[in-house]
């Protein structure tokens, strides 16, 4: 069966509204990808939860694809299918499922608890009470195991953190005694390495049992604590990530806006229109759940950040540009839907953050822009050093971090490009002006001059002489060859065709006939881009 109800695959699918060849290529690819992703699924390929981030980084792309197809064709079957996906997604929110995040909050969002968050092992003492929490940051935090071995008769111990794909980290001579100069948390702090990313926290006696020990003794009368030898698994923290909230809410808000702006009332049928008020309320409540993470910056800029105590790899730092722009796109729609000036100002602040980071090159590449993966005003881009105390480091899990000034890559740029085009294309007066046509010409030139590699070289990974243009890995103009998976994302540049005559032909020359396996939700989106902007 087709992914569209009532239409068999492939001959009985509805007639496409245009016979343009490039549109047909995109539409055909869209249906092929969706058929693959939804095969044998009773929920349209939507998981019951976002534990592994599949809704946030998979289903959300598919939802965006259906919205693009609804906009392009006006066929109500796409909006109907999108509404079905939205209903499944809304059922997966924390407050609906009755689950809480690391802080005990059950919010109207989609928390994750796997590879995206820090993971902690709880190490007990000989009495079985938790004495030390050892936290490991991604990547591959889930693969970590914490092993403790006693040393001699003085109560000290060796701690090792190891796991597949991880650098082994070992510290000796640790103590659970808070008065000992070798107290475990402080020694782990001093031994911190960026690559292994291991920190610790002593858990006071009685902290988990209302101030009473299992022996019945008061903490001040208890004997010295000794660690219980063994190997302990880590457990990932449950965190609602603003980037995933933005990815999910963007197409939901987009559907509401499409319905309100559809004069024919054909693209969004009455059965879907009846649910739109609830959809808009869900979007508003979801983005409000992240208000405490909003940060203003100089130059009218703004972004989302992780709080210092949040159990994520970059606690205390600003989100990468693409991640806070995922929220920015939702705020563009909310500004149009609600008329709320605060929504428009927040979208504008994120637009200023992106524009301030667009650096134009001189000489041969005059006009082409480049920009960093991390915002240039942020902590990760600038780096930070340990202050001697987690309380003043600005991050509970990263005492120090070397600067990361890498340019944006062509995969994460999908969100940047969509935000740029979306923001600049709004009706006059809806949003504060930030970008001009010169900015969009510069970013279009980024694609034609920096990203596309036209002559010489070899295909990435195969070593064969290149016979057609390919994308590089990033926007810098000097990046390594892009992978086959990255070539499948080339359609993200197609909306900029209005600012460069070369963009459309290059996109279609690079775009592969079929995406490389495994098929992903983002492939639905990229196929829809081809159909939408052909």
Short mmCIF file of C-alpha atoms in Angstrom, two decimals:
data_model
loop_
_atom_site.label_atom_id
_atom_site.label_comp_id
_atom_site.label_asym_id
_atom_site.label_seq_id
_atom_site.Cartn_x
_atom_site.Cartn_y
_atom_site.Cartn_z
CA UNK A 1 0.00 0.00 0.00
CA UNK A 2 0.99 3.60 -0.49
CA UNK A 3 1.73 5.86 2.46
CA UNK A 4 -1.29 7.89 1.37
CA UNK A 5 -4.60 6.30 2.41
CA UNK A 6 -6.78 5.10 -0.40
CA UNK A 7 -4.03 5.10 -3.03
CA UNK A 8 -2.25 1.92 -4.08
CA UNK A 9 1.40 1.96 -5.07
CA UNK A 10 2.47 3.06 -7.61
CA UNK A 11 -0.03 3.38 -10.49
CA UNK A 12 -3.18 4.32 -8.58
CA UNK A 13 -1.61 7.22 -6.68
CA UNK A 14 -3.36 10.55 -7.29
CA UNK A 15 -2.41 12.56 -10.38
CA UNK A 16 0.29 15.10 -9.67
CA UNK A 17 -0.77 18.71 -10.28
CA UNK A 18 2.21 19.49 -12.53
CA UNK A 19 4.14 17.56 -15.12
CA UNK A 20 7.40 19.39 -14.53
CA UNK A 21 10.16 16.81 -14.67
CA UNK A 22 12.02 18.01 -11.60
CA UNK A 23 8.85 18.20 -9.56
CA UNK A 24 8.01 14.62 -10.56
CA UNK A 25 11.47 13.46 -9.52
CA UNK A 26 11.00 14.96 -6.07
CA UNK A 27 7.43 13.73 -5.65
CA UNK A 28 8.34 10.21 -6.75
CA UNK A 29 11.29 10.12 -4.35
CA UNK A 30 9.09 11.45 -1.54
CA UNK A 31 6.61 8.60 -1.89
CA UNK A 32 9.30 5.96 -2.26
CA UNK A 33 11.03 7.10 0.93
CA UNK A 34 7.78 7.31 2.85
CA UNK A 35 6.71 3.86 1.71
CA UNK A 36 9.97 2.49 3.05
CA UNK A 37 9.75 4.31 6.38
CA UNK A 38 6.14 3.36 7.11
CA UNK A 39 6.11 -0.22 5.91
CA UNK A 40 4.56 -2.58 8.49
CA UNK A 41 3.89 0.28 10.92
CA UNK A 42 0.51 0.86 12.54
CA UNK A 43 1.50 4.35 13.67
CA UNK A 44 2.79 5.78 10.42
CA UNK A 45 6.37 5.13 11.46
CA UNK A 46 6.10 7.27 14.61
CA UNK A 47 7.63 5.65 17.72
CA UNK A 48 5.74 5.65 21.02
CA UNK A 49 8.32 7.92 22.64
CA UNK A 50 11.32 10.10 21.90
CA UNK A 51 13.73 8.13 24.09
CA UNK A 52 16.19 7.68 21.23
CA UNK A 53 15.47 11.07 19.65
CA UNK A 54 13.74 9.51 16.64
CA UNK A 55 10.75 11.86 16.80
CA UNK A 56 13.00 14.89 17.28
CA UNK A 57 15.49 14.09 14.53
CA UNK A 58 13.51 11.74 12.29
CA UNK A 59 9.74 12.11 12.39
CA UNK A 60 10.03 15.90 12.48
CA UNK A 61 11.79 15.92 9.09
CA UNK A 62 9.02 13.77 7.67
CA UNK A 63 6.41 16.18 9.02
CA UNK A 64 8.21 19.06 7.34
CA UNK A 65 8.18 17.08 4.10
CA UNK A 66 4.42 16.60 4.21
CA UNK A 67 3.95 20.31 4.88
CA UNK A 68 6.04 21.19 1.83
CA UNK A 69 4.02 18.80 -0.33
CA UNK A 70 0.77 20.29 0.95
CA UNK A 71 2.02 23.77 0.14
CA UNK A 72 3.20 22.78 -3.33
CA UNK A 73 0.28 20.66 -4.51
CA UNK A 74 -2.73 21.88 -2.54
CA UNK A 75 -3.83 18.25 -2.34
CA UNK A 76 -5.59 17.67 1.03
CA UNK A 77 -4.20 14.16 1.35
CA UNK A 78 -0.85 15.59 2.49
CA UNK A 79 -2.35 17.75 5.25
CA UNK A 80 -4.47 14.79 6.36
CA UNK A 81 -1.42 12.56 6.57
CA UNK A 82 0.53 15.27 8.40
CA UNK A 83 -2.27 15.60 10.96
CA UNK A 84 -2.14 11.84 11.56
CA UNK A 85 1.58 12.09 12.27
CA UNK A 86 1.01 15.08 14.57
CA UNK A 87 -1.59 13.17 16.58
CA UNK A 88 0.86 10.32 17.17
CA UNK A 89 3.61 12.79 18.06
CA UNK A 90 1.48 14.70 20.56
CA UNK A 91 0.61 11.41 22.25
CA UNK A 92 4.34 10.91 22.89
CA UNK A 93 4.78 14.04 25.05
CA UNK A 94 6.12 13.56 28.55
CA UNK A 95 3.00 14.85 30.31
CA UNK A 96 0.80 12.50 28.29
CA UNK A 97 3.00 9.49 28.95
CA UNK A 98 3.40 10.36 32.63
CA UNK A 99 7.19 10.55 32.60
CA UNK A 100 9.42 13.24 34.13
CA UNK A 101 12.79 14.67 33.19
CA UNK A 102 15.97 14.65 35.27
CA UNK A 103 14.53 17.42 37.47
CA UNK A 104 11.23 15.67 38.11
CA UNK A 105 9.24 17.84 35.68
CA UNK A 106 6.66 16.26 33.37
CA UNK A 107 6.26 18.89 30.65
CA UNK A 108 4.40 19.14 27.31
CA UNK A 109 7.60 18.25 25.43
CA UNK A 110 9.49 15.21 24.19
CA UNK A 111 12.44 14.33 26.42
CA UNK A 112 15.23 12.01 25.35
CA UNK A 113 17.41 9.75 27.44
CA UNK A 114 19.96 8.02 25.27
CA UNK A 115 22.99 9.14 23.28
CA UNK A 116 22.19 12.86 23.49
CA UNK A 117 22.59 13.28 27.25
CA UNK A 118 25.15 12.72 30.00
CA UNK A 119 25.07 9.35 31.74
CA UNK A 120 25.79 8.63 35.39
CA UNK A 121 26.89 5.56 37.34
CA UNK A 122 25.91 5.32 41.01
CA UNK A 123 28.68 3.71 43.08
CA UNK A 124 27.66 2.38 46.53
CA UNK A 125 29.61 2.03 49.74
CA UNK A 126 29.94 -1.24 51.65
CA UNK A 127 26.58 -0.63 53.32
CA UNK A 128 24.90 -0.39 49.94
CA UNK A 129 24.19 3.33 50.12
CA UNK A 130 25.11 5.46 47.09
CA UNK A 131 28.41 7.18 47.88
CA UNK A 132 29.70 8.51 44.55
CA UNK A 133 28.07 9.56 41.30
CA UNK A 134 30.34 9.35 38.24
CA UNK A 135 29.09 11.21 35.17
CA UNK A 136 30.29 10.72 31.60
CA UNK A 137 29.51 13.07 28.70
CA UNK A 138 28.77 12.03 25.10
CA UNK A 139 29.86 10.85 22.66
CA UNK A 140 29.39 7.15 23.46
CA UNK A 141 28.49 7.88 27.05
CA UNK A 142 26.07 4.95 27.04
CA UNK A 143 28.92 2.53 26.35
CA UNK A 144 30.82 3.55 29.49
CA UNK A 145 31.27 1.28 32.49
CA UNK A 146 32.67 2.43 35.83
CA UNK A 147 34.88 -0.02 37.73
CA UNK A 148 36.14 0.53 41.29
CA UNK A 149 38.81 -1.54 43.06
CA UNK A 150 39.95 -1.13 46.67
CA UNK A 151 43.58 -0.24 47.45
CA UNK A 152 45.07 -1.62 50.66
CA UNK A 153 43.44 -1.17 54.07
CA UNK A 154 43.05 2.62 54.21
CA UNK A 155 39.76 2.80 52.35
CA UNK A 156 41.16 4.25 49.15
CA UNK A 157 40.29 2.91 45.72
CA UNK A 158 41.03 3.04 41.99
CA UNK A 159 38.36 4.14 39.55
CA UNK A 160 38.37 3.27 35.84
CA UNK A 161 35.93 4.39 33.16
CA UNK A 162 36.09 2.38 29.94
CA UNK A 163 33.85 1.34 27.10
CA UNK A 164 33.69 0.58 23.40
CA UNK A 165 34.96 3.51 21.38
CA UNK A 166 36.00 5.43 24.49
CA UNK A 167 39.42 6.39 25.78
CA UNK A 168 40.08 4.55 29.05
CA UNK A 169 40.28 6.87 32.05
CA UNK A 170 41.86 5.71 35.36
CA UNK A 171 42.49 7.54 38.62
CA UNK A 172 44.09 5.97 41.70
CA UNK A 173 44.14 6.71 45.41
CA UNK A 174 40.59 8.02 45.73
CA UNK A 175 38.68 8.40 48.98
CA UNK A 176 35.06 8.77 50.00
CA UNK A 177 36.08 10.88 53.01
CA UNK A 178 35.10 14.53 52.38
CA UNK A 179 37.99 15.65 54.61
CA UNK A 180 40.61 13.60 52.76
CA UNK A 181 42.88 15.48 50.35
CA UNK A 182 42.19 12.64 47.91
CA UNK A 183 38.39 12.96 48.11
CA UNK A 184 37.09 11.42 44.91
CA UNK A 185 35.14 14.32 43.43
CA UNK A 186 38.02 16.81 43.73
CA UNK A 187 40.60 14.40 42.35
CA UNK A 188 38.35 13.61 39.40
CA UNK A 189 37.93 17.35 38.82
CA UNK A 190 41.70 17.88 38.78
CA UNK A 191 42.20 14.89 36.47
CA UNK A 192 39.47 15.95 34.01
CA UNK A 193 40.27 15.35 30.32
CA UNK A 194 38.13 16.78 27.55
CA UNK A 195 38.08 13.57 25.54
CA UNK A 196 37.03 11.21 28.34
CA UNK A 197 34.83 13.85 30.04
CA UNK A 198 34.52 12.19 33.46
CA UNK A 199 33.40 14.09 36.57
CA UNK A 200 32.19 12.98 39.97
CA UNK A 201 30.07 14.03 42.94
CA UNK A 202 30.33 12.72 46.48
CA UNK A 203 26.95 11.76 47.89
CA UNK A 204 26.84 12.60 51.60
CA UNK A 205 25.97 9.86 54.03
CA UNK A 206 22.27 9.93 54.67
CA UNK A 207 21.55 12.14 51.66
CA UNK A 208 19.41 9.44 50.05
CA UNK A 209 17.81 8.26 53.30
CA UNK A 210 16.62 11.38 55.09
CA UNK A 211 19.81 11.89 57.11
CA UNK A 212 19.83 8.40 58.67
CA UNK A 213 22.27 5.64 57.76
CA UNK A 214 21.19 2.08 57.19
CA UNK A 215 23.03 1.18 60.38
CA UNK A 216 20.86 3.58 62.32
CA UNK A 217 23.87 5.71 63.30
CA UNK A 218 24.02 9.45 62.82
CA UNK A 219 26.40 10.55 60.00
CA UNK A 220 28.84 12.03 62.52
CA UNK A 221 29.01 8.71 64.40
CA UNK A 222 29.44 6.45 61.36
CA UNK A 223 32.69 4.59 60.62
CA UNK A 224 34.80 5.67 57.60
CA UNK A 225 33.09 4.79 54.33
CA UNK A 226 34.58 2.25 51.99
CA UNK A 227 33.60 1.76 48.39
CA UNK A 228 31.87 -1.45 47.32
CA UNK A 229 34.07 -3.01 44.61
CA UNK A 230 32.48 -3.77 41.29
CA UNK A 231 31.64 -2.57 37.78
CA UNK A 232 28.65 -0.26 37.46
CA UNK A 233 26.65 0.70 34.36
CA UNK A 234 25.73 4.27 33.55
CA UNK A 235 22.19 5.55 33.18
CA UNK A 236 21.48 8.42 30.77
CA UNK A 237 19.69 11.48 32.12
CA UNK A 238 16.31 12.36 30.71
CA UNK A 239 16.40 15.85 29.19
CA UNK A 240 14.00 17.80 26.96
CA UNK A 241 16.22 19.35 24.29
CA UNK A 242 15.17 22.72 22.85
CA UNK A 243 16.46 21.80 19.40
CA UNK A 244 14.17 18.77 19.21
CA UNK A 245 11.23 20.79 20.49
CA UNK A 246 11.86 23.28 17.69
CA UNK A 247 12.12 20.54 15.08
CA UNK A 248 8.82 19.00 16.16
CA UNK A 249 6.78 22.18 16.64
CA UNK A 250 7.87 23.86 13.40
CA UNK A 251 5.78 21.75 10.98
CA UNK A 252 2.85 21.72 13.43
CA UNK A 253 2.79 25.52 13.49
CA UNK A 254 3.32 25.50 9.73
CA UNK A 255 0.20 23.42 9.19
CA UNK A 256 -1.88 25.84 11.28
CA UNK A 257 -0.51 28.74 9.26
CA UNK A 258 -1.13 27.00 5.94
CA UNK A 259 -4.77 26.48 6.89
CA UNK A 260 -5.24 30.12 7.83
CA UNK A 261 -3.62 31.35 4.63
CA UNK A 262 -5.40 28.93 2.28
CA UNK A 263 -8.20 30.98 0.64
CA UNK A 264 -9.59 27.94 -1.18
CA UNK A 265 -9.84 25.83 1.98
CA UNK A 266 -8.80 22.86 -0.16
CA UNK A 267 -5.26 22.12 1.01
CA UNK A 268 -6.36 21.57 4.61
CA UNK A 269 -9.67 19.67 4.86
CA UNK A 270 -12.34 20.34 7.54
CA UNK A 271 -11.39 17.21 9.50
CA UNK A 272 -7.92 18.68 10.03
CA UNK A 273 -9.07 22.25 10.56
CA UNK A 274 -11.12 21.09 13.54
CA UNK A 275 -7.88 20.15 15.33
CA UNK A 276 -5.86 23.29 14.62
CA UNK A 277 -6.63 25.19 17.83
CA UNK A 278 -5.35 22.25 19.83
CA UNK A 279 -2.25 22.04 17.65
CA UNK A 280 -1.44 25.72 18.15
CA UNK A 281 -1.91 25.41 21.90
CA UNK A 282 0.46 22.42 21.93
CA UNK A 283 3.11 24.43 20.08
CA UNK A 284 2.82 27.41 22.43
CA UNK A 285 3.06 25.26 25.55
CA UNK A 286 6.03 23.32 24.18
CA UNK A 287 8.16 26.38 23.36
CA UNK A 288 7.21 28.02 26.66
CA UNK A 289 8.68 25.01 28.45
CA UNK A 290 12.11 26.25 27.30
CA UNK A 291 11.75 29.91 28.29
CA UNK A 292 14.21 29.43 31.14
CA UNK A 293 16.88 28.52 28.58
CA UNK A 294 16.59 31.73 26.56
CA UNK A 295 19.63 34.01 26.55
CA UNK A 296 19.98 37.52 25.14
CA UNK A 297 23.34 38.69 23.83
CA UNK A 298 24.86 41.95 22.66
CA UNK A 299 24.07 43.33 19.23
CA UNK A 300 20.37 42.43 19.46
CA UNK A 301 21.33 38.76 19.31
CA UNK A 302 19.78 35.90 21.22
CA UNK A 303 19.78 32.11 21.39
CA UNK A 304 18.94 29.13 23.57
CA UNK A 305 21.46 27.59 25.91
CA UNK A 306 21.78 24.69 28.29
CA UNK A 307 21.79 25.55 31.97
CA UNK A 308 25.05 24.91 33.88
CA UNK A 309 23.51 22.05 35.85
CA UNK A 310 21.73 20.32 32.95
CA UNK A 311 23.10 16.80 32.40
CA UNK A 312 24.22 17.33 28.81
CA UNK A 313 27.62 17.41 27.18
CA UNK A 314 27.80 21.20 26.92
CA UNK A 315 26.01 22.28 30.09
CA UNK A 316 26.20 26.04 30.49
CA UNK A 317 26.91 26.70 26.80
CA UNK A 318 24.88 28.07 23.95
CA UNK A 319 23.27 25.63 21.53
CA UNK A 320 24.88 25.22 18.11
CA UNK A 321 23.52 27.68 15.57
CA UNK A 322 21.42 25.11 13.72
CA UNK A 323 19.85 23.93 16.98
CA UNK A 324 18.63 27.29 18.24
CA UNK A 325 17.48 28.16 14.72
CA UNK A 326 15.27 25.06 14.87
CA UNK A 327 13.35 26.95 17.55
CA UNK A 328 13.69 30.17 15.55
CA UNK A 329 11.67 28.78 12.66
CA UNK A 330 8.79 27.98 15.00
CA UNK A 331 8.84 31.53 16.33
CA UNK A 332 8.57 32.90 12.80
CA UNK A 333 5.28 31.03 12.38
CA UNK A 334 4.11 31.99 15.87
CA UNK A 335 4.70 35.66 15.10
CA UNK A 336 2.36 35.31 12.12
CA UNK A 337 -0.21 33.20 13.94
CA UNK A 338 -0.47 35.16 17.18
CA UNK A 339 0.67 38.68 16.31
CA UNK A 340 2.65 38.56 19.55
CA UNK A 341 5.53 41.03 19.40
CA UNK A 342 7.59 38.88 21.76
CA UNK A 343 7.52 36.02 19.26
CA UNK A 344 8.69 38.32 16.47
CA UNK A 345 11.46 39.77 18.64
CA UNK A 346 12.72 36.33 19.63
CA UNK A 347 12.84 35.20 16.00
CA UNK A 348 14.67 38.43 15.13
CA UNK A 349 17.23 37.93 17.90
CA UNK A 350 18.13 34.52 16.50
CA UNK A 351 18.26 36.00 13.00
CA UNK A 352 20.73 38.62 14.24
CA UNK A 353 22.85 35.83 15.74
CA UNK A 354 23.10 34.10 12.36
CA UNK A 355 23.69 37.28 10.37
CA UNK A 356 26.47 38.44 12.71
CA UNK A 357 28.31 35.18 12.02
CA UNK A 358 28.12 35.42 8.21
CA UNK A 359 31.69 36.29 7.18
CA UNK A 360 32.26 37.20 3.55
CA UNK A 361 35.50 36.23 1.84
CA UNK A 362 37.49 38.58 -0.39
CA UNK A 363 39.37 37.97 -3.65
CA UNK A 364 38.42 35.02 -5.81
CA UNK A 365 35.53 34.07 -3.56
CA UNK A 366 34.24 37.59 -3.11
CA UNK A 367 30.66 37.64 -1.86
CA UNK A 368 30.54 34.04 -0.63
CA UNK A 369 29.89 33.72 3.09
CA UNK A 370 31.01 31.25 5.70
CA UNK A 371 29.79 30.79 9.26
CA UNK A 372 30.70 28.57 12.23
CA UNK A 373 28.88 25.56 13.63
CA UNK A 374 28.89 27.08 17.12
CA UNK A 375 27.85 30.74 17.52
CA UNK A 376 30.97 32.89 17.51
CA UNK A 377 29.95 34.75 20.67
CA UNK A 378 29.38 31.53 22.62
CA UNK A 379 31.34 29.53 25.17
CA UNK A 380 32.16 26.53 22.96
CA UNK A 381 33.45 28.64 20.08
CA UNK A 382 35.61 30.68 22.46
CA UNK A 383 36.48 27.85 24.88
CA UNK A 384 36.87 28.09 28.65
CA UNK A 385 39.28 27.04 31.36
CA UNK A 386 38.73 25.54 34.78
CA UNK A 387 38.39 27.99 37.65
CA UNK A 388 39.12 25.46 40.36
CA UNK A 389 35.49 24.89 41.32
CA UNK A 390 32.44 23.50 39.51
CA UNK A 391 30.41 26.31 41.08
CA UNK A 392 32.30 28.96 39.09
CA UNK A 393 33.21 27.01 35.93
CA UNK A 394 29.82 27.67 34.38
CA UNK A 395 29.34 23.96 33.70
CA UNK A 396 28.74 21.12 36.15
CA UNK A 397 30.08 18.53 33.71
CA UNK A 398 32.79 20.32 31.71
CA UNK A 399 35.39 22.10 33.89
CA UNK A 400 37.23 23.20 30.73
CA UNK A 401 36.86 23.02 26.97
CA UNK A 402 39.17 24.00 24.12
CA UNK A 403 37.75 26.40 21.50
CA UNK A 404 35.80 24.81 18.63
CA UNK A 405 35.79 27.11 15.61
CA UNK A 406 34.84 24.57 12.93
CA UNK A 407 32.69 25.86 10.05
CA UNK A 408 29.10 24.77 9.64
CA UNK A 409 28.72 21.43 7.85
CA UNK A 410 26.34 20.84 4.97
CA UNK A 411 24.09 18.51 6.98
CA UNK A 412 23.33 20.81 9.90
CA UNK A 413 23.13 23.70 7.44
CA UNK A 414 19.76 22.34 6.33
CA UNK A 415 18.17 24.13 9.29
CA UNK A 416 20.24 27.32 8.88
CA UNK A 417 19.26 27.64 5.23
CA UNK A 418 15.59 27.04 5.88
CA UNK A 419 15.55 29.64 8.66
CA UNK A 420 17.36 32.19 6.49
CA UNK A 421 14.95 31.78 3.59
CA UNK A 422 11.87 31.57 5.81
CA UNK A 423 12.72 34.70 7.77
CA UNK A 424 13.63 36.78 4.71
CA UNK A 425 10.50 35.70 2.82
CA UNK A 426 7.97 36.92 5.38
CA UNK A 427 5.52 39.70 4.53
CA UNK A 428 6.81 43.19 5.21
CA UNK A 429 6.09 44.34 8.74
CA UNK A 430 5.67 40.90 10.28
CA UNK A 431 9.25 40.65 11.56
CA UNK A 432 11.97 43.22 12.24
CA UNK A 433 14.20 43.44 9.14
CA UNK A 434 17.48 41.57 9.58
CA UNK A 435 18.61 40.00 6.29
CA UNK A 436 18.75 41.69 2.90
CA UNK A 437 19.05 40.33 -0.63
CA UNK A 438 22.82 40.75 -0.41
CA UNK A 439 22.90 38.27 2.47
CA UNK A 440 20.97 35.69 0.48
CA UNK A 441 23.18 36.24 -2.57
CA UNK A 442 26.22 35.67 -0.35
CA UNK A 443 24.85 32.41 1.04
CA UNK A 444 23.84 31.28 -2.45
CA UNK A 445 27.44 32.00 -3.47
CA UNK A 446 28.55 29.88 -0.52
CA UNK A 447 26.93 26.96 -2.28
CA UNK A 448 28.18 27.69 -5.80
CA UNK A 449 31.75 28.67 -4.77
CA UNK A 450 32.51 27.06 -1.41
CA UNK A 451 30.37 23.95 -1.19
CA UNK A 452 30.26 22.64 -4.75
CA UNK A 453 33.42 21.01 -6.01
CA UNK A 454 33.16 20.98 -9.78
CA UNK A 455 36.45 19.83 -11.29
CA UNK A 456 39.19 17.36 -10.50
CA UNK A 457 39.45 15.16 -7.43
CA UNK A 458 37.72 11.90 -6.67
CA UNK A 459 34.38 10.83 -5.31
CA UNK A 460 34.39 10.62 -1.52
CA UNK A 461 35.32 7.13 -0.37
CA UNK A 462 35.47 5.44 -3.80
CA UNK A 463 38.69 6.94 -5.17
CA UNK A 464 37.18 7.07 -8.67
CA UNK A 465 37.61 10.22 -10.78
CA UNK A 466 34.67 12.53 -10.28
CA UNK A 467 32.48 12.91 -13.36
CA UNK A 468 29.91 15.27 -11.88
CA UNK A 469 29.89 17.98 -9.22
CA UNK A 470 29.71 17.05 -5.55
CA UNK A 471 29.39 18.89 -2.28
CA UNK A 472 32.20 19.37 0.19
CA UNK A 473 31.65 18.58 3.84
CA UNK A 474 31.31 22.18 5.06
CA UNK A 475 30.75 25.79 3.99
CA UNK A 476 34.33 27.00 4.37
CA UNK A 477 35.47 26.51 0.78
CA UNK A 478 38.29 24.23 1.83
CA UNK A 479 36.42 21.36 3.43
CA UNK A 480 37.04 17.68 2.83
CA UNK A 481 34.95 15.86 0.20
CA UNK A 482 31.39 15.23 1.30
CA UNK A 483 30.07 11.74 1.88
CA UNK A 484 27.37 10.09 -0.23
CA UNK A 485 24.94 10.73 2.63
CA UNK A 486 25.79 14.44 2.55
CA UNK A 487 25.11 14.63 -1.21
CA UNK A 488 21.55 13.52 -0.48
CA UNK A 489 21.04 16.78 1.45
CA UNK A 490 21.83 19.09 -1.46
CA UNK A 491 18.18 20.06 -1.98
CA UNK A 492 18.42 22.29 1.10
CA UNK A 493 20.05 24.93 -1.10
CA UNK A 494 17.26 24.94 -3.69
CA UNK A 495 15.16 27.71 -2.05
CA UNK A 496 18.08 30.08 -2.76
CA UNK A 497 17.68 29.63 -6.52
CA UNK A 498 16.13 33.11 -6.68
CA UNK A 499 19.46 34.65 -5.66
CA UNK A 500 21.71 32.69 -8.04
CA UNK A 501 21.05 31.37 -11.53
CA UNK A 502 23.41 28.45 -10.89
CA UNK A 503 21.81 26.96 -7.79
CA UNK A 504 18.98 24.95 -9.35
CA UNK A 505 21.07 23.25 -12.04
CA UNK A 506 23.84 22.40 -9.58
CA UNK A 507 21.38 20.97 -7.06
CA UNK A 508 19.83 18.67 -9.64
CA UNK A 509 23.25 17.67 -10.98
CA UNK A 510 24.41 16.64 -7.51
CA UNK A 511 21.24 15.12 -6.10
CA UNK A 512 21.47 11.29 -6.17
CA UNK A 513 18.67 9.33 -7.88
CA UNK A 514 17.99 7.57 -4.58
CA UNK A 515 19.31 8.36 -1.08
CA UNK A 516 22.00 6.00 0.24
CA UNK A 517 20.83 3.42 2.78
CA UNK A 518 19.59 3.45 5.39
CA UNK A 519 16.67 5.64 4.41
CA UNK A 520 16.01 8.40 6.96
CA UNK A 521 13.33 10.92 7.79
CA UNK A 522 15.49 13.70 6.40
CA UNK A 523 15.26 12.00 3.00
CA UNK A 524 11.51 12.64 3.02
CA UNK A 525 12.22 16.33 3.62
CA UNK A 526 14.87 16.61 0.92
CA UNK A 527 12.65 14.90 -1.65
CA UNK A 528 9.83 17.29 -0.74
CA UNK A 529 12.20 20.23 -1.23
CA UNK A 530 12.81 19.08 -4.79
CA UNK A 531 9.09 18.84 -5.42
CA UNK A 532 8.32 22.12 -3.65
CA UNK A 533 10.93 24.32 -5.32
CA UNK A 534 11.22 22.73 -8.76
#
